[in-house]
Short mmCIF file of C-alpha atoms and ligand atoms in Angstrom, two decimals:
data_model
loop_
_atom_site.label_atom_id
_atom_site.label_comp_id
_atom_site.label_asym_id
_atom_site.label_seq_id
_atom_site.Cartn_x
_atom_site.Cartn_y
_atom_site.Cartn_z
CA MET C 36 -5.44 9.21 34.77
CA GLN C 37 -5.43 6.13 32.56
CA SER C 38 -2.20 6.00 30.54
CA PRO C 39 -2.80 5.88 26.79
CA HIS C 40 -3.06 2.37 25.38
CA VAL C 41 -3.93 2.06 21.70
CA LEU C 42 -5.24 -1.08 20.08
CA ALA C 43 -4.38 -0.92 16.37
CA ILE C 44 -5.88 -3.27 13.83
CA PRO C 45 -4.99 -3.34 10.14
CA TYR C 46 -6.77 -5.05 7.28
CA PRO C 47 -4.66 -8.24 7.09
CA ALA C 48 -2.64 -7.51 3.95
CA GLN C 49 0.97 -6.42 3.59
CA GLY C 50 0.22 -2.98 2.16
CA HIS C 51 -2.04 -2.24 5.13
CA VAL C 52 0.12 -3.67 7.93
CA ILE C 53 3.31 -1.74 7.05
CA PRO C 54 1.93 1.84 7.13
CA LEU C 55 -0.32 1.29 10.18
CA LEU C 56 2.60 -0.19 12.08
CA GLU C 57 4.67 2.80 11.03
CA LEU C 58 2.03 5.16 12.40
CA MET C 59 2.10 3.17 15.62
CA GLN C 60 5.88 3.55 15.79
CA CYS C 61 5.30 7.32 15.72
CA LEU C 62 2.83 7.07 18.60
CA ALA C 63 5.07 4.72 20.55
CA ARG C 64 7.90 7.23 20.37
CA HIS C 65 5.65 9.56 22.29
CA GLY C 66 5.19 7.08 25.09
CA VAL C 67 1.91 5.57 23.90
CA LYS C 68 1.57 1.86 24.57
CA ILE C 69 0.43 -0.04 21.49
CA THR C 70 -1.25 -3.42 21.09
CA PHE C 71 -1.03 -4.22 17.40
CA VAL C 72 -3.43 -6.96 16.30
CA ASN C 73 -2.43 -9.14 13.39
CA THR C 74 -4.19 -12.25 12.22
CA GLU C 75 -2.49 -15.43 13.43
CA PHE C 76 -1.54 -16.22 9.85
CA ASN C 77 0.19 -12.87 9.33
CA GLN C 78 1.66 -12.78 12.80
CA GLU C 79 3.64 -15.89 12.09
CA ARG C 80 4.99 -14.38 8.89
CA VAL C 81 5.85 -11.09 10.58
CA ALA C 82 7.56 -12.90 13.44
CA ASN C 83 9.58 -15.06 11.05
CA ALA C 84 10.65 -12.07 8.99
CA LEU C 85 11.63 -10.21 12.15
CA SER C 86 13.66 -13.04 13.61
CA ARG C 87 17.01 -11.39 12.97
CA LYS C 88 16.14 -7.84 13.87
CA ASP C 89 14.63 -5.77 16.56
CA ASP C 90 12.58 -3.34 14.55
CA ILE C 91 9.54 -3.29 16.78
CA GLY C 92 10.19 -1.20 19.86
CA ASP C 93 9.33 -2.04 23.47
CA HIS C 94 6.17 0.02 23.44
CA ILE C 95 4.58 -2.09 20.70
CA HIS C 96 3.11 -5.43 21.59
CA LEU C 97 2.27 -7.63 18.61
CA ILE C 98 -0.67 -9.87 19.31
CA SER C 99 -2.82 -12.09 17.11
CA ILE C 100 -6.30 -13.46 16.66
CA PRO C 101 -7.45 -16.04 14.09
CA ASP C 102 -8.89 -14.79 10.80
CA GLY C 103 -11.43 -17.61 10.37
CA LEU C 104 -9.83 -19.05 7.24
CA GLU C 105 -8.29 -22.51 6.89
CA ALA C 106 -4.51 -22.89 6.76
CA GLY C 107 -4.45 -23.56 3.02
CA ASP C 108 -6.99 -20.91 2.00
CA ASP C 109 -5.97 -18.24 -0.49
CA ARG C 110 -5.64 -15.02 1.47
CA ASN C 111 -5.13 -13.07 -1.75
CA ASP C 112 -8.78 -13.79 -2.51
CA VAL C 113 -9.94 -10.38 -1.34
CA LEU C 114 -13.66 -11.13 -1.27
CA LYS C 115 -13.24 -14.34 0.71
CA LEU C 116 -10.85 -12.68 3.13
CA MET C 117 -13.02 -9.60 3.65
CA GLU C 118 -16.18 -11.61 4.12
CA THR C 119 -14.64 -14.18 6.44
CA ILE C 120 -12.84 -11.74 8.69
CA SER C 121 -15.89 -9.50 9.00
CA GLN C 122 -17.88 -12.49 10.27
CA PHE C 123 -15.25 -14.19 12.36
CA MET C 124 -12.89 -11.59 13.78
CA PRO C 125 -15.29 -9.21 15.58
CA GLY C 126 -16.10 -11.80 18.27
CA LYS C 127 -12.41 -12.57 18.73
CA LEU C 128 -11.57 -8.89 18.95
CA VAL C 129 -14.19 -8.24 21.63
CA GLU C 130 -12.80 -11.17 23.67
CA LEU C 131 -9.29 -9.78 23.30
CA ILE C 132 -10.28 -6.28 24.38
CA GLU C 133 -12.19 -7.63 27.38
CA LYS C 134 -9.20 -9.70 28.40
CA ILE C 135 -6.82 -6.74 28.11
CA ASN C 136 -9.21 -4.49 30.00
CA GLU C 137 -9.60 -7.02 32.78
CA SER C 138 -5.82 -7.07 33.20
CA GLY C 139 -6.09 -3.43 34.25
CA ASP C 140 -4.14 -2.03 31.30
CA LYS C 141 -7.27 -0.70 29.65
CA ILE C 142 -7.51 0.10 25.95
CA THR C 143 -8.06 3.85 25.70
CA CYS C 144 -8.32 4.14 21.92
CA ILE C 145 -8.83 1.91 18.89
CA ILE C 146 -7.17 2.86 15.62
CA ALA C 147 -8.51 0.67 12.86
CA ASP C 148 -7.99 0.46 9.14
CA GLN C 149 -11.08 1.98 7.52
CA VAL C 150 -11.43 -1.29 5.60
CA VAL C 151 -12.13 -3.17 8.84
CA GLY C 152 -15.10 -0.98 9.75
CA TRP C 153 -16.37 -3.72 12.09
CA ALA C 154 -13.52 -2.86 14.45
CA LEU C 155 -14.74 0.74 14.56
CA GLU C 156 -18.27 -0.53 15.26
CA ILE C 157 -16.91 -2.54 18.19
CA ALA C 158 -15.09 0.52 19.55
CA GLU C 159 -18.32 2.49 19.44
CA LYS C 160 -20.30 -0.24 21.20
CA MET C 161 -17.64 -0.60 23.89
CA HIS C 162 -17.43 3.20 24.32
CA ILE C 163 -13.77 3.34 23.38
CA ARG C 164 -12.44 6.36 21.51
CA ARG C 165 -11.70 5.51 17.91
CA ALA C 166 -9.97 6.73 14.78
CA ALA C 167 -9.77 5.33 11.27
CA PHE C 168 -6.64 4.93 9.20
CA TRP C 169 -6.71 4.87 5.42
CA PRO C 170 -3.56 3.43 3.83
CA ALA C 171 -4.35 4.21 0.18
CA ALA C 172 -4.81 7.38 -1.89
CA ALA C 173 -7.23 9.82 -0.26
CA THR C 174 -8.94 10.07 -3.65
CA LEU C 175 -10.11 6.50 -3.31
CA LEU C 176 -11.61 7.16 0.09
CA GLY C 177 -13.24 10.29 -1.33
CA LEU C 178 -14.72 8.14 -4.05
CA SER C 179 -16.11 5.71 -1.53
CA ILE C 180 -17.54 8.50 0.63
CA SER C 181 -19.15 9.88 -2.55
CA ILE C 182 -21.25 6.76 -3.13
CA PRO C 183 -24.51 8.62 -2.31
CA LYS C 184 -23.62 11.22 -4.92
CA LEU C 185 -22.72 8.54 -7.46
CA LEU C 186 -26.17 7.04 -6.84
CA ASP C 187 -27.90 10.43 -7.13
CA ASP C 188 -26.10 11.23 -10.35
CA GLY C 189 -27.14 7.85 -11.78
CA ILE C 190 -23.53 6.76 -12.24
CA ILE C 191 -24.07 3.53 -10.29
CA ASP C 192 -27.18 1.52 -9.49
CA ASP C 193 -28.32 0.30 -6.07
CA ASN C 194 -25.87 -2.59 -6.23
CA GLY C 195 -22.98 -0.25 -6.96
CA THR C 196 -22.79 -1.43 -10.57
CA PRO C 197 -21.74 1.34 -12.95
CA ARG C 198 -24.62 2.01 -15.38
CA LYS C 199 -22.11 2.50 -18.15
CA ASN C 200 -18.38 2.72 -18.66
CA GLN C 201 -17.41 6.32 -18.25
CA MET C 202 -14.89 8.64 -16.69
CA VAL C 203 -16.06 10.31 -13.48
CA GLN C 204 -14.68 13.45 -11.86
CA LEU C 205 -15.64 14.15 -8.25
CA SER C 206 -14.57 17.76 -8.66
CA PRO C 207 -13.25 19.74 -11.64
CA THR C 208 -9.71 19.70 -10.28
CA MET C 209 -9.60 15.99 -9.52
CA PRO C 210 -8.40 13.40 -12.01
CA ALA C 211 -11.12 11.48 -13.80
CA ILE C 212 -11.63 7.91 -12.62
CA SER C 213 -12.93 5.19 -14.89
CA THR C 214 -16.05 3.51 -13.53
CA ALA C 215 -14.37 0.21 -14.45
CA HIS C 216 -11.73 1.03 -11.82
CA PHE C 217 -14.16 1.72 -9.00
CA PRO C 218 -12.77 -0.51 -6.24
CA TRP C 219 -15.91 -2.61 -5.94
CA ALA C 220 -16.37 -2.85 -9.71
CA CYS C 221 -12.96 -4.47 -10.24
CA PHE C 222 -14.12 -7.82 -8.93
CA GLU C 223 -15.25 -10.58 -11.21
CA GLY C 224 -18.98 -11.17 -11.33
CA LEU C 225 -21.89 -9.04 -10.18
CA THR C 226 -22.37 -11.00 -6.95
CA ALA C 227 -18.80 -10.37 -5.84
CA GLN C 228 -19.08 -6.71 -6.84
CA LYS C 229 -22.27 -6.30 -4.83
CA LYS C 230 -20.74 -7.91 -1.75
CA ILE C 231 -17.65 -5.70 -1.88
CA TYR C 232 -19.87 -2.67 -2.48
CA GLU C 233 -21.94 -3.52 0.60
CA LEU C 234 -18.81 -3.94 2.70
CA ALA C 235 -17.66 -0.50 1.48
CA LEU C 236 -21.01 0.99 2.55
CA ARG C 237 -20.68 -0.62 5.96
CA ASN C 238 -17.13 0.69 6.35
CA ASN C 239 -18.21 4.20 5.35
CA LYS C 240 -20.99 4.13 7.89
CA ALA C 241 -18.63 2.92 10.62
CA ALA C 242 -16.24 5.80 9.90
CA GLU C 243 -18.94 8.46 9.67
CA GLY C 244 -18.52 11.42 11.97
CA LEU C 245 -15.22 10.23 13.41
CA ASP C 246 -12.96 12.89 14.90
CA TRP C 247 -10.00 11.41 13.07
CA LEU C 248 -9.86 9.91 9.61
CA VAL C 249 -6.16 9.93 8.86
CA CYS C 250 -4.32 8.72 5.79
CA ASN C 251 -0.83 8.10 4.47
CA SER C 252 -0.86 10.83 1.86
CA ILE C 253 0.44 14.36 1.40
CA TYR C 254 -1.80 17.41 0.91
CA GLU C 255 0.00 18.59 -2.22
CA LEU C 256 -0.38 15.21 -3.94
CA GLU C 257 -4.19 15.30 -3.85
CA PRO C 258 -5.12 18.90 -2.90
CA ALA C 259 -8.58 18.86 -4.51
CA VAL C 260 -9.54 15.79 -2.49
CA PHE C 261 -8.45 17.27 0.81
CA GLU C 262 -10.38 20.45 -0.02
CA LEU C 263 -13.49 18.49 -0.93
CA PHE C 264 -13.27 16.11 2.04
CA PRO C 265 -11.73 18.15 4.87
CA SER C 266 -12.38 15.33 7.35
CA ILE C 267 -9.61 13.29 5.70
CA LEU C 268 -6.28 14.35 7.16
CA PRO C 269 -2.93 13.51 5.54
CA LEU C 270 -0.10 12.38 7.80
CA GLY C 271 2.27 11.14 5.12
CA PRO C 272 4.64 10.07 4.06
CA LEU C 273 4.68 7.57 6.93
CA LEU C 274 8.16 6.19 6.40
CA ALA C 275 10.66 4.63 8.79
CA ASN C 276 13.35 6.95 7.47
CA ASN C 277 11.55 9.95 8.99
CA ARG C 278 12.36 8.60 12.44
CA LEU C 279 15.73 7.13 11.38
CA GLY C 280 14.41 3.62 12.04
CA ASN C 281 13.63 0.48 10.12
CA SER C 282 10.17 -0.41 8.96
CA GLY C 283 8.63 -3.54 10.38
CA GLY C 284 5.69 -5.77 9.64
CA TYR C 285 7.15 -7.45 6.57
CA PHE C 286 5.69 -10.82 5.60
CA TRP C 287 8.94 -11.95 3.98
CA GLN C 288 12.45 -11.69 5.30
CA GLU C 289 14.22 -8.88 3.52
CA ASP C 290 17.42 -9.57 1.64
CA SER C 291 19.52 -6.59 2.64
CA THR C 292 22.57 -7.80 0.72
CA CYS C 293 21.09 -6.03 -2.27
CA LEU C 294 22.01 -2.74 -0.58
CA GLU C 295 25.68 -3.72 -0.76
CA TRP C 296 25.14 -4.64 -4.38
CA LEU C 297 23.59 -1.21 -4.98
CA ASP C 298 26.66 0.39 -3.37
CA GLN C 299 28.72 -1.06 -6.19
CA GLN C 300 26.56 0.39 -8.97
CA GLU C 301 26.92 3.81 -10.55
CA ALA C 302 24.81 6.63 -9.22
CA ASN C 303 21.41 6.93 -10.84
CA SER C 304 21.85 3.82 -12.99
CA VAL C 305 19.73 0.97 -11.58
CA ILE C 306 16.19 0.00 -12.57
CA TYR C 307 14.33 -1.26 -9.48
CA ILE C 308 11.43 -3.60 -10.25
CA ALA C 309 8.85 -4.63 -7.64
CA PHE C 310 5.18 -5.53 -7.77
CA GLY C 311 4.25 -5.31 -4.11
CA SER C 312 2.99 -8.23 -2.10
CA SER C 313 0.26 -9.93 -4.07
CA THR C 314 0.55 -9.29 -7.81
CA VAL C 315 1.08 -12.47 -9.81
CA LEU C 316 2.51 -12.56 -13.34
CA ASP C 317 1.76 -15.40 -15.70
CA GLN C 318 4.70 -17.29 -17.14
CA THR C 319 4.62 -15.56 -20.52
CA GLN C 320 4.56 -12.11 -18.98
CA PHE C 321 7.26 -13.00 -16.48
CA GLN C 322 9.58 -14.14 -19.27
CA GLU C 323 8.79 -11.11 -21.38
CA LEU C 324 9.72 -8.86 -18.46
CA ALA C 325 12.97 -10.76 -17.96
CA ARG C 326 13.85 -10.32 -21.63
CA GLY C 327 12.88 -6.66 -21.53
CA LEU C 328 15.20 -6.06 -18.56
CA GLU C 329 17.96 -7.92 -20.34
CA GLN C 330 17.51 -5.75 -23.42
CA THR C 331 17.84 -2.48 -21.51
CA ASN C 332 21.52 -3.25 -20.96
CA ARG C 333 21.28 -1.47 -17.65
CA PRO C 334 21.80 -2.73 -14.11
CA PHE C 335 18.62 -3.83 -12.43
CA LEU C 336 17.37 -5.03 -9.06
CA TRP C 337 14.28 -7.18 -9.40
CA VAL C 338 12.08 -8.41 -6.55
CA VAL C 339 10.96 -11.90 -7.49
CA ARG C 340 8.69 -12.92 -4.62
CA PRO C 341 8.41 -16.68 -4.13
CA ASN C 342 4.77 -16.53 -5.32
CA ILE C 343 5.12 -13.96 -8.09
CA THR C 344 4.64 -16.56 -10.80
CA GLU C 345 3.45 -20.14 -10.68
CA GLU C 346 6.86 -21.63 -10.98
CA THR C 347 9.82 -19.46 -10.06
CA ASP C 348 12.51 -22.13 -10.41
CA ASN C 349 12.09 -22.62 -14.12
CA ALA C 350 10.45 -19.31 -14.74
CA TYR C 351 13.35 -17.45 -16.29
CA PRO C 352 14.16 -17.62 -20.01
CA LYS C 353 16.88 -20.15 -20.78
CA GLY C 354 20.36 -18.80 -19.92
CA PHE C 355 18.91 -15.55 -18.56
CA LYS C 356 20.57 -15.75 -15.14
CA ASP C 357 24.02 -16.31 -16.68
CA ARG C 358 23.64 -13.55 -19.22
CA ILE C 359 22.60 -10.91 -16.70
CA ALA C 360 24.81 -12.13 -13.85
CA THR C 361 27.15 -9.13 -13.96
CA ARG C 362 24.49 -6.48 -13.92
CA GLY C 363 21.26 -7.96 -12.62
CA ARG C 364 20.20 -8.94 -9.14
CA MET C 365 17.07 -10.82 -8.11
CA VAL C 366 15.88 -10.94 -4.51
CA CYS C 367 12.83 -12.46 -2.84
CA TRP C 368 12.02 -9.36 -0.82
CA ALA C 369 13.94 -6.10 -0.74
CA PRO C 370 14.21 -3.48 1.99
CA GLN C 371 12.26 -1.34 -0.47
CA GLN C 372 12.20 1.93 1.43
CA LYS C 373 16.00 1.80 1.71
CA VAL C 374 16.43 0.68 -1.89
CA LEU C 375 14.40 3.63 -3.17
CA GLY C 376 16.51 5.97 -1.04
CA HIS C 377 19.74 4.59 -2.49
CA PRO C 378 21.59 6.96 -4.86
CA SER C 379 22.18 4.19 -7.43
CA VAL C 380 18.48 3.77 -8.19
CA ALA C 381 17.39 5.58 -11.36
CA CYS C 382 13.78 4.49 -11.75
CA PHE C 383 11.10 2.26 -10.28
CA LEU C 384 9.13 -0.18 -12.40
CA SER C 385 6.12 -0.57 -10.13
CA HIS C 386 2.64 -2.02 -9.90
CA CYS C 387 1.70 1.37 -8.38
CA GLY C 388 0.44 0.17 -5.02
CA TRP C 389 -0.06 3.25 -2.86
CA ASN C 390 2.80 2.48 -0.48
CA SER C 391 5.17 1.96 -3.38
CA THR C 392 3.90 5.17 -4.94
CA ILE C 393 4.45 7.22 -1.78
CA GLU C 394 7.85 5.63 -1.21
CA GLY C 395 8.99 6.41 -4.78
CA ILE C 396 7.67 9.98 -4.54
CA SER C 397 9.39 10.57 -1.21
CA ASN C 398 12.71 9.54 -2.72
CA GLY C 399 12.46 11.52 -5.97
CA ILE C 400 12.31 8.41 -8.18
CA PRO C 401 10.56 8.42 -11.59
CA PHE C 402 8.21 5.53 -12.34
CA LEU C 403 7.40 3.03 -15.02
CA CYS C 404 3.83 2.06 -14.27
CA TRP C 405 2.44 -1.44 -14.50
CA PRO C 406 -0.87 -1.34 -12.60
CA TYR C 407 -2.88 -4.51 -12.06
CA PHE C 408 -5.78 -4.05 -9.77
CA VAL C 409 -8.22 -1.68 -8.04
CA ASP C 410 -6.51 1.53 -6.92
CA GLN C 411 -3.31 0.92 -8.83
CA PHE C 412 -4.90 2.39 -11.98
CA LEU C 413 -5.82 5.55 -10.14
CA ASN C 414 -2.32 5.83 -8.67
CA GLN C 415 -0.89 5.33 -12.13
CA SER C 416 -2.94 8.19 -13.52
CA TYR C 417 -1.66 10.44 -10.75
CA ILE C 418 1.91 9.41 -11.56
CA THR C 419 1.69 9.78 -15.33
CA ASP C 420 -0.98 12.46 -15.89
CA VAL C 421 -1.10 14.64 -12.79
CA TRP C 422 2.35 14.67 -11.21
CA LYS C 423 4.01 13.70 -14.50
CA VAL C 424 6.76 11.70 -12.83
CA GLY C 425 6.41 8.53 -14.86
CA LEU C 426 5.33 6.69 -17.95
CA ASN C 427 2.82 3.93 -18.41
CA LEU C 428 3.77 0.58 -19.90
CA ASN C 429 1.24 -0.40 -22.53
CA GLN C 430 -0.01 -3.90 -23.30
CA ASP C 431 -0.11 -5.17 -26.86
CA GLU C 432 -3.31 -6.53 -28.39
CA SER C 433 -2.85 -9.86 -26.61
CA GLY C 434 -2.64 -8.16 -23.21
CA ILE C 435 1.12 -8.59 -22.80
CA ILE C 436 3.64 -5.87 -22.02
CA LYS C 437 6.32 -6.74 -24.52
CA GLN C 438 10.08 -6.61 -24.06
CA ALA C 439 10.44 -3.88 -26.69
CA GLU C 440 7.93 -1.70 -24.83
CA ILE C 441 9.90 -2.14 -21.59
CA LYS C 442 13.21 -1.26 -23.22
CA GLU C 443 11.74 1.73 -25.05
CA LYS C 444 9.99 3.20 -22.02
CA VAL C 445 13.07 2.79 -19.81
CA GLU C 446 15.06 4.77 -22.37
CA GLN C 447 12.38 7.41 -22.77
CA LEU C 448 12.01 7.85 -19.01
CA LEU C 449 15.72 8.14 -18.33
CA LEU C 450 16.55 10.35 -21.31
CA ASP C 451 13.94 12.97 -20.52
CA LYS C 452 15.38 14.75 -17.47
CA GLY C 453 12.01 16.37 -16.81
CA PHE C 454 10.72 13.24 -15.08
CA LYS C 455 13.58 13.21 -12.59
CA ALA C 456 13.34 16.96 -12.03
CA ARG C 457 9.62 16.78 -11.22
CA ALA C 458 10.18 13.72 -9.03
CA MET C 459 12.84 15.65 -7.09
CA ASP C 460 10.40 18.54 -6.63
CA LEU C 461 7.88 16.13 -5.10
CA LYS C 462 10.59 14.70 -2.87
CA GLN C 463 11.08 18.22 -1.47
CA VAL C 464 7.33 18.56 -0.94
CA ALA C 465 7.25 15.25 0.95
CA ALA C 466 10.27 16.19 3.07
CA LYS C 467 8.78 19.60 3.92
CA ASN C 468 5.54 17.97 5.05
CA VAL C 469 7.15 15.79 7.68
CA LYS C 470 9.48 18.48 9.05
CA GLU C 471 8.40 20.39 12.17
CA GLY C 472 5.85 22.95 10.98
CA GLY C 473 4.95 20.91 7.90
CA ARG C 474 1.31 20.12 7.28
CA SER C 475 1.53 16.33 7.75
CA ARG C 476 3.74 16.76 10.80
CA THR C 477 1.30 19.20 12.37
CA ASN C 478 -1.60 16.81 11.71
CA LEU C 479 0.42 13.98 13.20
CA ASN C 480 1.35 16.03 16.28
CA ASN C 481 -2.30 16.96 16.81
CA PHE C 482 -3.32 13.34 16.33
CA ILE C 483 -0.78 12.17 18.90
CA GLU C 484 -2.03 14.78 21.34
CA TRP C 485 -5.59 13.54 20.83
CA VAL C 486 -4.54 9.94 21.39
CA LYS C 487 -2.72 10.89 24.59
CA ALA C 488 -5.49 13.14 25.92
N1 LIG F 144 7.91 -4.02 -0.17
C1 LIG F 144 9.13 -4.30 0.38
N2 LIG F 144 9.97 -5.10 -0.29
C2 LIG F 144 9.68 -5.63 -1.48
C3 LIG F 144 8.42 -5.35 -2.07
C4 LIG F 144 7.57 -4.52 -1.38
O1 LIG F 144 9.45 -3.81 1.47
O2 LIG F 144 10.51 -6.36 -2.03
C5 LIG F 144 6.98 -3.17 0.58
C6 LIG F 144 6.86 -1.81 -0.05
O3 LIG F 144 7.92 -0.98 0.41
C7 LIG F 144 5.49 -1.36 0.38
C8 LIG F 144 4.70 -2.66 0.51
O4 LIG F 144 5.67 -3.70 0.55
O5 LIG F 144 5.58 -0.71 1.62
C9 LIG F 144 3.79 -2.94 -0.65
O6 LIG F 144 2.70 -2.09 -0.57
P1 LIG F 144 2.00 -1.49 -1.85
O7 LIG F 144 0.87 -0.65 -1.38
O8 LIG F 144 2.98 -0.82 -2.72
O9 LIG F 144 1.51 -2.76 -2.64
P2 LIG F 144 0.60 -4.03 -2.26
O10 LIG F 144 1.50 -5.05 -1.71
O11 LIG F 144 -0.41 -3.54 -1.25
O12 LIG F 144 0.00 -4.43 -3.56
#
């Protein structure tokens, strides 16, 4: 019998690479050989960030193909990236699979991010078993699968454009989603929206009728969605801690000295601030945030990615670094999963990316929400309105989140013990799910069996 050999391919963005690689670590522990396909651009970053560690096990082979963009192109331009890779990468992927198959170590299964539906199309054409992985909230996938219903109900037109701004509920027990936050409607300009909408349709079609459509969520976080769309199976939280390992696939080298710094802080005292991998703050907002953190008079650990604002060297308010030196720490990239599991961390000021959301939830950390884009608004409404484990930071009339708002919300969040208590309840739910007998664990075990069969 052919031994199991999975080819895994993420959408080439940080928040997609980390959880898919984590899922592959779970498979690899069960003896499955993995070929994990990054773009050349990301592969170089992952390799550089990994240079000091050995976080990718022997069973996982990282391999790369070009993404079709030029070296200097902006890979945070989602439309350009999605369009280019869907035209350029399929041919490269077919060549890669043929080459691997010729070597005798045949690919037995392709696990692709749902967002790269073209990889699922290739698997079908090449008669290779396939499964789709969804790294965001299941609700968002449910929304995308519901496009025909949104059309029938007259909520969107044939181009996916919402006919009016309204709140939409897919089922009475699901949170309402603003049409303005439909993933394809968040892009600027009708042409861009239409293109993203068409790519979403293509991805939905590619994932139709699959045996496995798995996601990094937890049943209890989005029960109505899992009831409404039983084909979506939660495996989460997919976190390195569950297998007592380190997570890999980072694009930046983590600064783990901040863990030692956290060791020196009081329990439950530190504000952790991180905006994921691609959010950019303008200079005014960056300075306002710095001042807000200063005003809280609390210890804080702030991830200031090299590209978080146009000019990080002179970005801070004058004298800021000296004034906060004894209680503030800035790092380029934190070992976030470990930071959130550290007893000194009191709350998480987050852009509400899904990975950050799941990681905060799994560690019982209350949130201050600062969503920017696409699904982050939906995640924020889960955090603040459904699970009630956080507060939203509100912009003033000029669109800025002011320092006073930051200080006030930090106080409010940390004074009201209800937020922490509810967050700790969710932590238990997450832990129960990944223990033997838990729902996510059972789904994962069944999935692994399927992959190995
Ligand atoms: N992350 C990290 N260190 C940092 C900032 C982020 O390890 O300093 C990780 C974080 O743990 C998460 C991912 O990067 O797994 C970001 O994914 P998310 O979905 O939250 O946001 P995105 O980057 O997709 O906007």
